[in-house]
Coordinates of C-alpha atoms and ligand atoms in Angstrom, one line a residue:
M1 CA -15.5 -5.7 16.4
N2 CA -15.9 -4.5 12.8
F3 CA -13.3 -3.8 10.2
R4 CA -12.6 -0.1 9.4
A5 CA -10.2 1.4 7.0
R6 CA -9.2 4.8 5.8
I7 CA -7.1 5.3 2.7
L8 CA -4.3 7.7 3.9
G9 CA -2.7 7.8 0.5
A10 CA -4.1 6.4 -2.7
A11 CA -1.1 7.2 -5.0
A12 CA 2.0 5.2 -5.8
G13 CA 5.5 6.5 -5.0
G14 CA 5.8 10.1 -6.1
G15 CA 2.2 11.0 -5.4
L16 CA -0.1 13.1 -7.6
P17 CA 1.4 15.6 -8.5
Q18 CA 4.9 14.2 -8.3
W19 CA 7.4 17.0 -7.6
N20 CA 9.3 16.7 -10.9
C21 CA 6.5 15.5 -13.2
G22 CA 4.9 17.6 -16.0
C23 CA 2.6 14.9 -17.3
A24 CA -1.1 15.7 -18.0
N25 CA -2.4 14.3 -14.7
C26 CA 0.2 16.0 -12.6
N27 CA -0.4 19.3 -14.2
A28 CA -4.2 18.9 -13.9
A29 CA -3.7 18.1 -10.2
R30 CA -1.6 21.3 -9.8
R31 CA -4.4 23.3 -11.4
G32 CA -6.9 21.7 -9.1
E33 CA -8.8 20.1 -12.0
I34 CA -8.4 16.6 -10.5
P35 CA -7.9 15.6 -6.9
A36 CA -4.3 15.4 -5.7
Q37 CA -3.4 12.1 -4.0
S38 CA -0.7 11.4 -1.5
Q39 CA 1.5 8.3 -1.3
S40 CA 0.6 4.7 -0.6
S41 CA -0.8 4.1 2.9
L42 CA -3.9 2.5 4.6
A43 CA -5.0 2.9 8.2
V44 CA -7.0 0.0 9.7
S45 CA -8.8 -0.8 12.9
A46 CA -11.1 -3.4 14.4
N47 CA -12.4 -1.5 17.4
G48 CA -12.3 2.0 16.1
T49 CA -10.0 3.1 18.9
D50 CA -6.7 1.4 18.2
W51 CA -5.3 1.8 14.7
A52 CA -2.5 0.4 12.6
I53 CA -1.0 2.0 9.5
L54 CA -0.1 -0.3 6.6
N55 CA 3.0 1.3 5.0
A56 CA 4.6 4.5 6.2
S57 CA 4.6 6.9 3.3
P58 CA 6.7 10.0 3.0
D59 CA 3.4 11.9 3.3
I60 CA 2.5 10.4 6.7
R61 CA 2.7 13.7 8.6
T62 CA 0.0 15.4 6.6
Q63 CA -1.9 12.1 6.2
M64 CA -2.2 11.8 10.0
A65 CA -3.0 15.4 10.5
D66 CA -5.9 15.0 8.0
A67 CA -7.3 11.9 9.7
P68 CA -9.2 12.7 12.9
V69 CA -9.2 9.0 14.0
L70 CA -5.4 9.2 14.2
H71 CA -5.2 12.4 16.3
P72 CA -3.6 12.3 19.8
T73 CA -6.2 11.6 22.6
G74 CA -3.8 12.9 25.3
L75 CA -0.4 14.6 25.6
R76 CA 1.4 11.6 24.2
N77 CA -1.5 9.1 23.7
L78 CA -2.1 8.0 20.2
P79 CA -4.6 5.8 18.5
L80 CA -1.7 4.5 16.4
K81 CA -0.4 1.3 17.9
S82 CA 1.3 -0.5 15.0
V83 CA 2.9 0.1 11.7
L84 CA 3.1 -2.8 9.2
I85 CA 5.4 -2.7 6.1
T86 CA 4.6 -4.8 3.0
N87 CA 7.8 -4.1 1.0
G88 CA 11.0 -2.0 1.4
D89 CA 10.2 0.5 -1.3
I90 CA 10.9 4.1 -0.3
D91 CA 7.2 5.1 -0.6
H92 CA 6.4 2.5 2.1
I93 CA 9.2 3.1 4.6
A94 CA 10.4 6.7 4.4
G95 CA 7.5 7.8 6.7
L96 CA 9.0 5.8 9.5
L97 CA 11.5 8.7 9.9
T98 CA 8.6 11.0 10.7
L99 CA 7.5 8.7 13.5
R100 CA 10.8 9.1 15.4
E101 CA 9.7 11.3 18.4
M102 CA 10.3 8.7 21.1
Q103 CA 6.7 7.4 20.6
A104 CA 6.2 3.7 21.3
F105 CA 4.5 1.5 18.7
D106 CA 5.1 -1.9 17.2
L107 CA 6.8 -2.2 13.8
Y108 CA 5.7 -5.3 12.0
S109 CA 7.1 -6.8 8.8
T110 CA 8.9 -9.9 7.5
S111 CA 12.5 -10.4 8.8
E112 CA 13.8 -9.7 5.2
I113 CA 12.1 -6.3 5.0
L114 CA 13.1 -5.5 8.6
D115 CA 16.7 -6.3 7.5
F116 CA 16.5 -3.8 4.6
I117 CA 15.4 -1.2 7.2
G118 CA 17.9 -2.4 9.8
Q119 CA 20.8 -2.1 7.4
N120 CA 20.2 1.5 6.9
T121 CA 21.3 3.2 10.1
V122 CA 19.2 6.3 9.6
F123 CA 16.3 4.2 10.8
D124 CA 18.1 3.8 14.2
A125 CA 16.3 7.1 14.8
L126 CA 13.4 4.7 15.7
R127 CA 15.1 3.4 18.8
E128 CA 14.5 -0.3 19.2
D129 CA 13.9 0.1 22.9
V130 CA 11.0 2.4 22.0
V131 CA 9.7 1.0 18.7
A132 CA 9.6 -2.8 18.9
R133 CA 10.5 -4.5 15.6
R134 CA 8.4 -7.6 15.2
A135 CA 9.4 -10.1 12.5
I136 CA 6.4 -12.1 11.3
R137 CA 6.8 -15.4 9.4
L138 CA 4.8 -16.0 6.3
G139 CA 1.5 -17.6 7.3
E140 CA 1.9 -16.8 11.0
T141 CA -1.2 -15.3 12.6
F142 CA -0.8 -12.2 14.8
E143 CA -3.0 -9.5 16.3
L144 CA -1.9 -6.3 14.6
V145 CA -4.2 -4.2 16.8
P146 CA -6.8 -5.5 19.2
G147 CA -9.4 -7.6 17.4
L148 CA -7.6 -7.5 14.1
E149 CA -6.2 -11.0 13.3
C150 CA -3.6 -10.8 10.5
S151 CA -1.2 -12.9 8.5
L152 CA 1.3 -12.1 5.8
F153 CA 1.7 -14.0 2.5
S154 CA 4.1 -13.6 -0.4
V155 CA 3.0 -12.0 -3.6
P156 CA 5.2 -11.9 -6.8
G157 CA 7.5 -8.8 -6.7
K158 CA 11.1 -7.7 -6.6
V159 CA 13.6 -6.2 -4.2
P160 CA 13.4 -2.4 -3.6
L161 CA 14.7 -0.2 -6.4
Y162 CA 17.7 0.9 -4.3
L163 CA 18.8 -2.7 -3.9
E164 CA 18.4 -3.8 -7.5
G165 CA 21.5 -5.4 -9.0
E166 CA 22.4 -5.9 -12.7
E167 CA 19.9 -8.7 -13.1
V168 CA 16.4 -8.1 -11.6
Q169 CA 13.9 -10.9 -11.0
T170 CA 10.5 -9.2 -11.0
D171 CA 8.4 -12.2 -9.9
L172 CA 10.2 -13.3 -6.8
E173 CA 8.0 -15.0 -4.3
G174 CA 9.4 -14.7 -0.8
E175 CA 9.6 -12.2 2.0
Q176 CA 10.5 -9.1 0.1
T177 CA 6.9 -8.3 -1.1
V178 CA 3.9 -9.4 0.9
G179 CA 0.2 -9.0 1.1
V180 CA -1.8 -8.8 4.3
E181 CA -4.8 -10.9 5.3
M182 CA -7.0 -9.2 8.0
Q183 CA -10.0 -10.7 9.8
A184 CA -12.3 -8.9 12.2
G185 CA -15.9 -9.5 13.1
G186 CA -16.1 -12.4 10.7
Q187 CA -15.0 -10.3 7.7
K188 CA -11.9 -11.0 5.6
V189 CA -10.1 -8.2 4.0
Y190 CA -6.9 -8.2 1.9
Y191 CA -4.3 -5.4 1.4
I192 CA -2.0 -6.0 -1.6
P193 CA -0.5 -2.7 -2.8
G194 CA 2.2 -4.2 -4.9
C195 CA 1.8 -7.3 -7.0
A196 CA 3.7 -8.3 -10.2
A197 CA 1.5 -11.2 -11.3
F198 CA -1.6 -13.2 -10.3
P199 CA -0.8 -16.9 -9.7
S200 CA -3.6 -19.3 -9.0
S201 CA -2.6 -19.5 -5.4
L202 CA -3.4 -15.8 -5.0
E203 CA -6.6 -16.3 -6.9
E204 CA -7.7 -19.0 -4.5
R205 CA -6.7 -16.9 -1.5
V206 CA -8.7 -13.8 -2.3
R207 CA -11.8 -15.6 -3.8
G208 CA -14.9 -14.7 -1.8
A209 CA -13.1 -12.0 0.3
D210 CA -15.3 -9.3 1.8
A211 CA -12.9 -6.6 0.5
V212 CA -9.6 -6.2 -1.3
F213 CA -7.4 -3.2 -1.6
F214 CA -5.2 -3.9 -4.6
D215 CA -2.2 -2.6 -6.7
G216 CA -3.6 -0.2 -9.2
T217 CA -0.2 1.3 -10.2
L218 CA -0.7 1.4 -14.0
W219 CA -3.7 1.2 -16.4
A220 CA -1.5 -0.3 -19.1
D221 CA 1.9 -2.0 -18.9
D222 CA 3.6 0.5 -21.3
E223 CA 1.9 3.6 -20.0
M224 CA 5.0 5.3 -18.7
V225 CA 7.0 4.4 -21.8
R226 CA 4.3 5.8 -24.1
A227 CA 4.1 9.0 -22.0
G228 CA 7.8 9.5 -22.6
L229 CA 8.5 9.4 -18.9
S230 CA 10.5 6.2 -18.5
Q231 CA 11.9 3.2 -20.2
K232 CA 10.2 0.9 -17.7
T233 CA 7.1 -1.2 -18.1
G234 CA 4.9 -2.0 -15.2
K235 CA 6.1 -5.6 -15.3
R236 CA 9.7 -4.3 -14.9
M237 CA 8.6 -2.3 -11.9
G238 CA 7.0 -5.3 -10.3
H239 CA 3.4 -4.3 -10.9
M240 CA 0.6 -6.0 -13.0
S241 CA -1.6 -3.5 -14.8
I242 CA -5.3 -2.9 -14.5
S243 CA -6.3 -3.5 -18.1
G244 CA -5.4 -6.2 -20.6
A245 CA -5.7 -10.0 -20.8
D246 CA -3.3 -10.5 -18.0
G247 CA -4.5 -7.5 -16.1
T248 CA -6.2 -7.1 -12.7
M249 CA -9.8 -6.6 -14.0
V250 CA -9.7 -9.9 -15.8
A251 CA -7.9 -11.6 -12.9
F252 CA -10.6 -10.7 -10.4
A253 CA -13.6 -11.3 -12.7
G254 CA -15.7 -14.0 -11.1
L255 CA -13.7 -14.1 -7.8
D256 CA -16.8 -12.9 -5.9
V257 CA -14.9 -10.3 -3.9
G258 CA -17.4 -8.0 -2.0
R259 CA -15.5 -4.7 -2.4
K260 CA -12.6 -4.1 -4.8
V261 CA -10.6 -0.9 -4.3
F262 CA -7.6 0.2 -6.3
V263 CA -4.8 1.8 -4.3
H264 CA -1.1 2.7 -5.1
M265 CA -1.9 4.4 -8.4
N266 CA 0.9 6.0 -10.4
N267 CA 0.3 9.6 -11.3
T268 CA 0.1 8.7 -15.1
N269 CA -2.9 6.4 -14.5
P270 CA -5.9 7.6 -16.4
V271 CA -8.3 6.2 -13.7
L272 CA -7.1 9.2 -11.5
R273 CA -9.2 11.5 -13.7
P274 CA -12.9 11.5 -12.8
G275 CA -14.9 10.9 -15.9
A276 CA -12.0 9.3 -17.9
P277 CA -13.3 6.3 -20.0
E278 CA -10.7 4.1 -18.4
R279 CA -12.1 5.0 -14.9
R280 CA -15.6 4.2 -16.1
E281 CA -14.5 0.9 -17.4
A282 CA -12.9 -0.1 -14.1
E283 CA -16.0 1.1 -12.2
A284 CA -18.2 -0.9 -14.5
A285 CA -16.0 -4.0 -13.6
G286 CA -16.9 -3.4 -10.0
W287 CA -13.8 -1.5 -8.9
V288 CA -13.7 1.6 -6.7
I289 CA -10.9 4.0 -7.5
G290 CA -9.4 4.7 -4.1
Q291 CA -8.7 8.3 -3.0
D292 CA -7.2 10.1 0.0
G293 CA -9.5 10.1 2.9
M294 CA -11.9 7.5 1.6
E295 CA -13.2 5.3 4.5
M296 CA -14.6 1.8 4.6
S297 CA -16.6 0.2 7.4
L298 CA -17.7 -3.4 7.1
Ligands
MLT1 C1 7.1 0.9 -6.7 O1 6.1 0.7 -6.1 O2 7.4 0.4 -7.9 C2 8.2 1.7 -6.0 O3 7.6 2.4 -5.0 C3 9.0 2.5 -6.9 C4 9.9 3.4 -6.2 O4 10.5 3.0 -5.2 O5 10.0 4.6 -6.6
MN2 MN1 5.5 1.9 -4.5
ZN3 ZN1 3.0 12.9 -13.6

């Protein structure tokens, strides 16, 4: 057994380019000057044969078509055995609707996230007698695919945008936003695509990990405000930022993590531009900027 991963989509919700966005990065991606990136998803395996997809993005159809390891091995035989959802955001669940062709797999998440999905009857298209919904308690160990021992833990976050009320708590710790701990062949890997803050409990958890795939949504908290695209800061969206005193680069300095990879990057993020000074700064701090199709084998 050895851990393998393939980034199916390195961008946050919207992707790069986002359909309605005329920002510098989106226009550069349309012109082919920087690589386009699809929406947030990671495929993982421990035996190289059976695969799980962590978060089902709206781009899952082309992501799977582009990933030879996920192609059918028979008429209806698929390497894809499981799908795991880390929050109820649209970029992480809409792809479930693409997986509706009476194909059996297991759908794993917390009971709270499975409830968000269950309350929306369009997801009944994934018939429960075909796609088993498996609610996992925080801290419970389960085998996501053969040889890959996993558990879920809460990370600070908020409810999905479509469930926000008048008052929004952006640093909830519960079942609505989780990270995934994965172990295979003695290696420990974390997948945390959405994280609003970095409490000391999270610091202790990831210390010394072999690899971490982490929320790289924004470079700076006010990036979208300054670009004139939104009134929302990263914190309001439930995402800590890469730079700054309370940012991700500082948080991970000294944590002795083997490989650090940013995923779930918003299309405004300057690290999406090869050669940008911000990207060089992140790379100098030991980070890899994830991109579609990037593979890791430990
Ligand atoms: C997020 O990660 O902040 C969400 O995906 C935003 C959204 O649902 O568009
Ligand atoms: Mn998202
Ligand atoms: Zn844009």
